[in-house]
Amino acid sequence: MCTCREARWGWGPCATSPMLLLSLLLSTAPSGLQGEETRKVSLDVPDWLGSPQNLLHIQAVGTNSTLHYVWSTLGTPAVVLVATNTSHSVLSINWTRLLSPEPDGALMVLPKDSIQFSSALIFTRLLEFDSTSDAAAKPPGKPYPPYSLAEFSWNNITDSLHLDALSATFQGHPKDDPRGAFANGSLAFRVQAFAGSGRPAQPPRLLHTADTCQLEVALVGALPRGNRSLFGIEVATLQQDLGCPMIQEQHSIDDEYAPAVFQLDQLLWGSLPSGFAQWRPVAFSQEQAGRASSLSCQASPLHPTWAHSLPQSSVVQAFFGPQQNYCTFSLTFGTSTGPGYWDQHYLSWSMLLGVGPPPVDALSPLILVIMAVALGTPGLMLLGGGMVLLLRRKRSSEYQSIN
Ligand SMILES: *[C@@H]1O[C@H](CO)[C@@H](O)[C@H](O)[C@H]1NC(C)=O
Ligand SMILES: *[C@@H]1O[C@H](CO)[C@@H](O)[C@H](O)[C@H]1NC(C)=O
Ligand SMILES: *[C@@H]1O[C@H](CO)[C@@H](O)[C@H](O)[C@H]1NC(C)=O
Ligand SMILES: *[C@@H]1O[C@H](CO)[C@@H](O)[C@H](O)[C@H]1NC(C)=O
Ligand SMILES: *[C@@H]1O[C@H](CO)[C@@H](O)[C@H](O)[C@H]1NC(C)=O
Ligand SMILES: *[C@@H]1O[C@H](CO)[C@@H](O)[C@H](O)[C@H]1NC(C)=O
């Protein structure tokens, strides 16, 4: 729709065209959410033979549905999301099978016929590019060998599990790190669940509901291989009947919650109600997230990928079986002209994952006030003119009826 790549960073004419304004006004009507307003959310790290494993089960129970999010770093980091139409569905794990080389069938949500939707996201590789090489080279630059996230060792998830805050963090570094790049660094996947709707305090302040989970990916303190390294992450999902899901771009004139970002990207699995992943195309190069530290985030289209060329996730194989077709895409953060990871050796990006229709941002109160003021004067004149006409007509009809 919008061909101005730069302009999505704000300030451009793209964000404020009248047609866009009109389409926004028409599309921001509140959508009847089929999900539930609030859920009873619990986090659990199931243990096996008395020792907790790196598997986090988030269960969100509503009046007549339950959502299960199974996050794990067994194999490569991944999440399996399952929606059921009963408040009584349960996750069943066969640990001997899950921890074996052939985990098929080790993970089930029961009863099976209550499952309405299931899919998965798999985080396969950390990408790094040399953005200084050859200005003519196509962005993001010359790739360095990627870090396979299946070759990472991960912290003990129980140490970062906050049952009250509904959050937990998987933190990892490469098992084999000859350069010592991760000697003081780590890659972290911070998972946050919600019992109701709202917005976090930190940009990009994505609107969340009880049907969603937030994931924040942070690369902190790792030594880059080049002076101006750009980082990225490769993500895989399961192919649907109709092939790979698409990434949609939505535009907005409203940047109150994510400064200067007028776009929302979302990946939809099949027709509604299904599942979605949603993010603002922005990352941050400082812990203090704000306009000054914001980086662009480019998503490639999804393309079919052979399973054997991808690092595998045990939970995904365990739930869906081995014979799956995958689609992958990559997200790259920043441009060679900076700001960048090199500023503070810090990079963070977040996304929302959920089932049902994705949350829709209504125009923020600030924008509504601005529009009311901008439209106010002509609007009042139009209204006034209409009233005068109406009164005149009424009067003349009164006269007629008297005659
Ligand atoms: C993780 O930490 C918990 C307590 O903090 C401990 O009981 C458990 O054995 C640890 N698990 C592993 C795999 O080290
Ligand atoms: C789910 O529960 C809500 C209210 O608790 C009810 O209005 C709705 O009809 C129920 N849906 C189904 C499919 O049972
Ligand atoms: C779990 O899996 C193992 C290995 O496949 C199998 O022998 C065992 O019977 C399973 N346990 C249950 C309770 O199904
Ligand atoms: C849940 O969905 C299944 C079909 O997917 C249906 O057979 C079952 O009746 C539904 N249960 C409820 C409680 O709506
Ligand atoms: C890691 O941090 C320590 C202390 O802050 C420092 O001495 C060391 O040089 C750092 N190592 C790397 C590889 O940056
Ligand atoms: C990185 O920058 C330093 C100093 O700015 C320079 O000496 C070095 O050659 C650069 N390295 C690369 C790989 O460009």
Coordinates of C-alpha atoms in Angstrom, one line a residue, residues 16-286:
T16 CA -1.0 11.4 6.8
S17 CA -2.7 11.0 3.4
P18 CA -6.4 11.8 3.4
M19 CA -7.3 8.4 2.0
L20 CA -5.3 6.7 4.8
L21 CA -7.1 8.9 7.3
L22 CA -10.4 7.9 5.9
S23 CA -9.7 4.2 5.8
L24 CA -8.5 4.4 9.4
L25 CA -11.6 6.1 10.5
L26 CA -13.6 3.4 8.9
S27 CA -11.5 0.5 10.1
T28 CA -11.0 1.5 13.8
A29 CA -14.6 0.6 14.8
P30 CA -14.3 -1.7 17.9
S31 CA -14.2 -5.3 16.7
G32 CA -16.3 -7.7 18.7
L33 CA -13.6 -9.8 20.3
Q34 CA -14.5 -13.4 20.3
G35 CA -11.9 -14.1 23.0
E36 CA -12.5 -13.7 26.7
E37 CA -12.2 -10.5 28.7
T38 CA -10.3 -12.1 31.5
R39 CA -8.7 -15.4 32.1
K40 CA -7.3 -17.3 35.0
V41 CA -3.7 -17.5 34.0
S42 CA -1.1 -19.8 35.5
L43 CA 2.5 -20.5 34.8
D44 CA 4.0 -23.9 35.5
V45 CA 7.4 -25.5 35.0
P46 CA 6.6 -29.2 35.1
D47 CA 9.3 -31.3 36.6
W48 CA 10.5 -34.7 35.7
L49 CA 11.9 -37.1 38.4
G50 CA 11.9 -34.1 40.7
S51 CA 14.0 -31.8 38.5
P52 CA 12.4 -29.0 36.5
Q53 CA 13.1 -29.0 32.8
N54 CA 13.2 -26.0 30.4
L55 CA 9.6 -26.1 29.6
L56 CA 7.1 -23.4 30.6
H57 CA 3.4 -24.2 30.4
I58 CA 1.1 -21.1 30.4
Q59 CA -2.5 -22.1 30.8
A60 CA -5.2 -19.4 30.4
V61 CA -8.6 -20.6 31.5
G62 CA -11.7 -18.8 30.5
T63 CA -15.4 -19.6 31.0
N64 CA -15.7 -21.9 28.1
S65 CA -12.2 -22.0 26.5
T66 CA -8.6 -22.7 27.5
L67 CA -5.4 -21.5 25.8
H68 CA -2.2 -23.4 26.3
Y69 CA 1.2 -21.9 25.4
V70 CA 4.1 -24.3 25.7
W71 CA 7.4 -22.5 25.6
S72 CA 10.6 -24.5 25.6
T73 CA 14.3 -24.5 24.8
L74 CA 14.5 -28.3 24.4
G75 CA 16.1 -28.2 21.0
T76 CA 15.7 -24.8 19.6
P77 CA 13.5 -22.2 21.4
A78 CA 9.9 -22.5 20.4
V79 CA 6.3 -22.1 21.5
V80 CA 3.4 -24.3 20.7
L81 CA 0.0 -22.6 21.0
V82 CA -3.2 -24.5 21.4
A83 CA -6.8 -23.2 21.8
T84 CA -9.5 -25.4 23.1
N85 CA -13.3 -24.9 23.5
T86 CA -13.5 -26.2 27.1
S87 CA -12.3 -24.8 30.4
H88 CA -11.1 -28.3 31.4
S89 CA -8.5 -29.2 28.8
V90 CA -5.1 -30.3 30.1
L91 CA -1.6 -30.7 28.8
S92 CA -0.1 -34.2 29.0
I93 CA 3.6 -34.8 28.8
N94 CA 5.4 -38.1 28.4
W95 CA 8.9 -37.1 29.6
T96 CA 10.8 -40.2 28.6
R97 CA 9.6 -39.7 25.1
L98 CA 10.0 -35.9 25.0
L99 CA 13.6 -36.2 26.1
S100 CA 14.4 -39.0 23.6
P101 CA 15.6 -38.4 20.1
E102 CA 12.1 -39.2 18.7
P103 CA 9.7 -37.1 20.7
D104 CA 6.7 -37.6 18.5
G105 CA 3.5 -37.8 20.4
A106 CA 5.1 -36.8 23.8
L107 CA 3.0 -33.7 24.1
M108 CA -0.8 -33.8 23.9
V109 CA -3.6 -31.5 24.9
L110 CA -6.6 -33.5 26.1
P111 CA -9.4 -34.0 25.2
K112 CA -8.2 -34.0 21.6
D113 CA -11.5 -33.1 20.1
S114 CA -11.7 -29.8 22.1
I115 CA -8.7 -28.4 20.1
Q116 CA -9.9 -25.5 17.9
F117 CA -6.6 -24.2 16.8
S118 CA -2.9 -25.1 17.1
S119 CA 0.3 -23.8 15.6
A120 CA 3.9 -23.0 16.6
L121 CA 6.7 -20.5 16.3
I122 CA 10.2 -21.7 16.3
F123 CA 13.2 -19.4 16.7
T124 CA 15.9 -21.1 14.7
R125 CA 19.0 -18.8 14.3
L126 CA 20.5 -15.6 15.4
L127 CA 21.7 -13.8 12.3
E128 CA 24.5 -11.3 11.9
F129 CA 25.4 -9.1 8.9
D130 CA 28.3 -6.9 8.1
S131 CA 26.6 -3.8 7.0
T132 CA 29.9 -1.9 6.1
S133 CA 30.9 -4.2 3.3
D134 CA 30.5 -2.8 -0.1
A135 CA 27.9 -0.1 -0.2
A136 CA 26.5 -1.7 -3.3
A137 CA 25.8 -5.0 -1.5
K138 CA 22.1 -5.4 -0.8
P139 CA 21.0 -4.6 2.7
P140 CA 21.3 -5.8 5.4
G141 CA 24.8 -6.7 4.2
K142 CA 27.1 -9.7 4.0
P143 CA 26.0 -12.4 6.4
Y144 CA 28.3 -13.9 8.9
P145 CA 27.7 -17.6 9.8
P146 CA 24.5 -17.6 11.8
Y147 CA 24.4 -18.9 15.4
S148 CA 22.1 -21.9 15.6
L149 CA 19.9 -21.5 18.6
A150 CA 19.8 -25.3 19.0
E151 CA 23.5 -25.1 19.9
F152 CA 22.8 -22.7 22.8
S153 CA 22.8 -23.7 26.5
W154 CA 20.0 -22.1 28.4
N155 CA 19.6 -21.0 32.0
N156 CA 17.4 -22.9 34.5
I157 CA 14.0 -21.4 33.8
T158 CA 12.8 -21.8 37.4
D159 CA 15.3 -19.0 38.5
S160 CA 13.5 -16.4 36.4
L161 CA 9.9 -17.6 36.9
H162 CA 7.7 -14.9 38.5
L163 CA 4.4 -16.5 39.2
D164 CA 2.8 -13.2 40.3
A165 CA 4.1 -11.1 37.3
L166 CA 3.2 -14.1 35.0
S167 CA 6.6 -13.9 33.4
A168 CA 9.7 -16.0 32.9
T169 CA 13.0 -15.6 30.9
F170 CA 14.9 -18.1 28.9
Q171 CA 18.5 -16.8 28.8
G172 CA 21.2 -18.5 26.7
H173 CA 24.6 -18.4 25.1
P174 CA 26.4 -20.6 22.6
K175 CA 27.7 -23.9 24.1
D176 CA 30.7 -23.6 21.9
D177 CA 32.1 -20.0 21.8
P178 CA 35.7 -20.0 20.7
R179 CA 35.8 -16.2 20.2
G180 CA 34.3 -15.6 23.6
A181 CA 31.7 -13.4 22.0
F182 CA 29.1 -14.3 24.6
A183 CA 31.6 -14.3 27.5
N184 CA 29.6 -11.3 29.0
G185 CA 26.6 -11.6 26.8
S186 CA 23.4 -13.5 26.3
L187 CA 20.3 -13.8 24.2
A188 CA 17.1 -13.8 26.2
F189 CA 13.5 -14.7 25.5
R190 CA 11.3 -13.0 28.1
V191 CA 7.8 -14.4 28.1
Q192 CA 4.9 -12.5 29.6
A193 CA 1.3 -13.6 30.0
F194 CA -1.7 -11.5 30.8
A195 CA -4.9 -12.0 32.8
G196 CA -6.7 -9.1 31.1
S197 CA -6.2 -6.4 28.6
G198 CA -3.9 -3.4 28.7
R199 CA -0.6 -2.0 27.6
P200 CA 2.9 -2.4 29.1
A201 CA 4.8 0.7 30.3
Q202 CA 7.7 0.2 27.8
P203 CA 7.5 1.0 24.1
P204 CA 6.2 -0.2 21.7
R205 CA 3.4 -0.7 24.2
L206 CA 1.4 -3.2 22.2
L207 CA -2.2 -3.6 23.2
H208 CA -2.6 -7.0 24.8
T209 CA -5.6 -9.1 25.9
A210 CA -6.1 -12.1 28.1
D211 CA -5.9 -14.2 24.9
T212 CA -2.3 -13.2 24.2
C213 CA 1.3 -13.6 25.4
Q214 CA 4.2 -11.2 24.8
L215 CA 7.7 -12.2 23.9
E216 CA 10.6 -9.9 24.2
V217 CA 13.8 -11.0 22.6
A218 CA 16.9 -9.2 23.9
L219 CA 20.6 -9.5 22.8
V220 CA 22.8 -8.0 25.4
G221 CA 26.5 -7.7 25.8
A222 CA 27.6 -10.1 23.0
L223 CA 30.6 -9.0 21.0
P224 CA 29.7 -8.3 17.4
R225 CA 31.9 -9.7 14.6
G226 CA 32.1 -6.4 12.8
N227 CA 32.2 -2.7 13.6
R228 CA 28.8 -2.2 12.3
S229 CA 27.1 -5.6 12.7
L230 CA 23.3 -5.8 12.1
F231 CA 21.5 -8.6 13.9
G232 CA 18.5 -10.5 12.9
I233 CA 16.5 -13.6 13.9
E234 CA 15.2 -16.4 11.8
V235 CA 11.7 -17.6 12.7
A236 CA 9.9 -20.7 11.4
T237 CA 6.3 -21.7 11.6
L238 CA 4.2 -24.6 10.4
Q239 CA 2.9 -24.5 6.8
Q240 CA -0.9 -24.4 6.6
D241 CA -3.1 -26.2 4.1
L242 CA -2.9 -23.2 1.8
G243 CA 0.9 -22.8 2.1
C244 CA 2.8 -20.2 4.0
P245 CA 1.0 -17.6 6.1
M246 CA 1.4 -14.0 5.0
I247 CA 2.7 -11.0 6.9
Q248 CA 0.2 -8.1 6.7
E249 CA 1.1 -4.5 7.2
Q250 CA -1.4 -2.2 8.9
H251 CA -0.9 1.5 8.9
S252 CA -2.0 4.0 11.4
I253 CA -1.7 7.7 11.9
D254 CA -1.4 7.2 15.6
D255 CA 2.0 6.9 17.2
E256 CA 1.1 7.8 20.7
Y257 CA 2.2 4.4 22.1
A258 CA 5.1 3.7 19.8
P259 CA 6.8 7.0 18.9
A260 CA 7.2 7.6 15.2
V261 CA 6.1 4.1 14.2
F262 CA 3.0 4.1 12.0
Q263 CA 2.8 0.5 11.2
L264 CA 1.8 -2.8 12.7
D265 CA 2.9 -6.1 11.2
Q266 CA 1.0 -9.2 11.7
L267 CA 1.2 -12.8 10.7
L268 CA -2.1 -14.6 10.5
W269 CA -2.4 -18.3 10.5
G270 CA -5.3 -19.1 8.2
S271 CA -8.8 -17.6 8.4
L272 CA -10.2 -16.3 11.6
P273 CA -10.6 -17.3 14.3
S274 CA -7.1 -18.7 14.2
G275 CA -3.9 -17.4 15.7
F276 CA -1.7 -14.4 15.1
A277 CA 1.7 -12.9 15.8
Q278 CA 1.8 -9.1 15.9
W279 CA 4.6 -6.6 16.2
R280 CA 5.5 -3.0 15.6
P281 CA 8.4 -2.8 13.1
V282 CA 10.7 -1.3 15.7
A283 CA 13.5 -2.5 18.0
F284 CA 15.5 -0.6 20.6
S285 CA 19.2 -0.2 21.0
Q286 CA 19.0 0.9 24.7

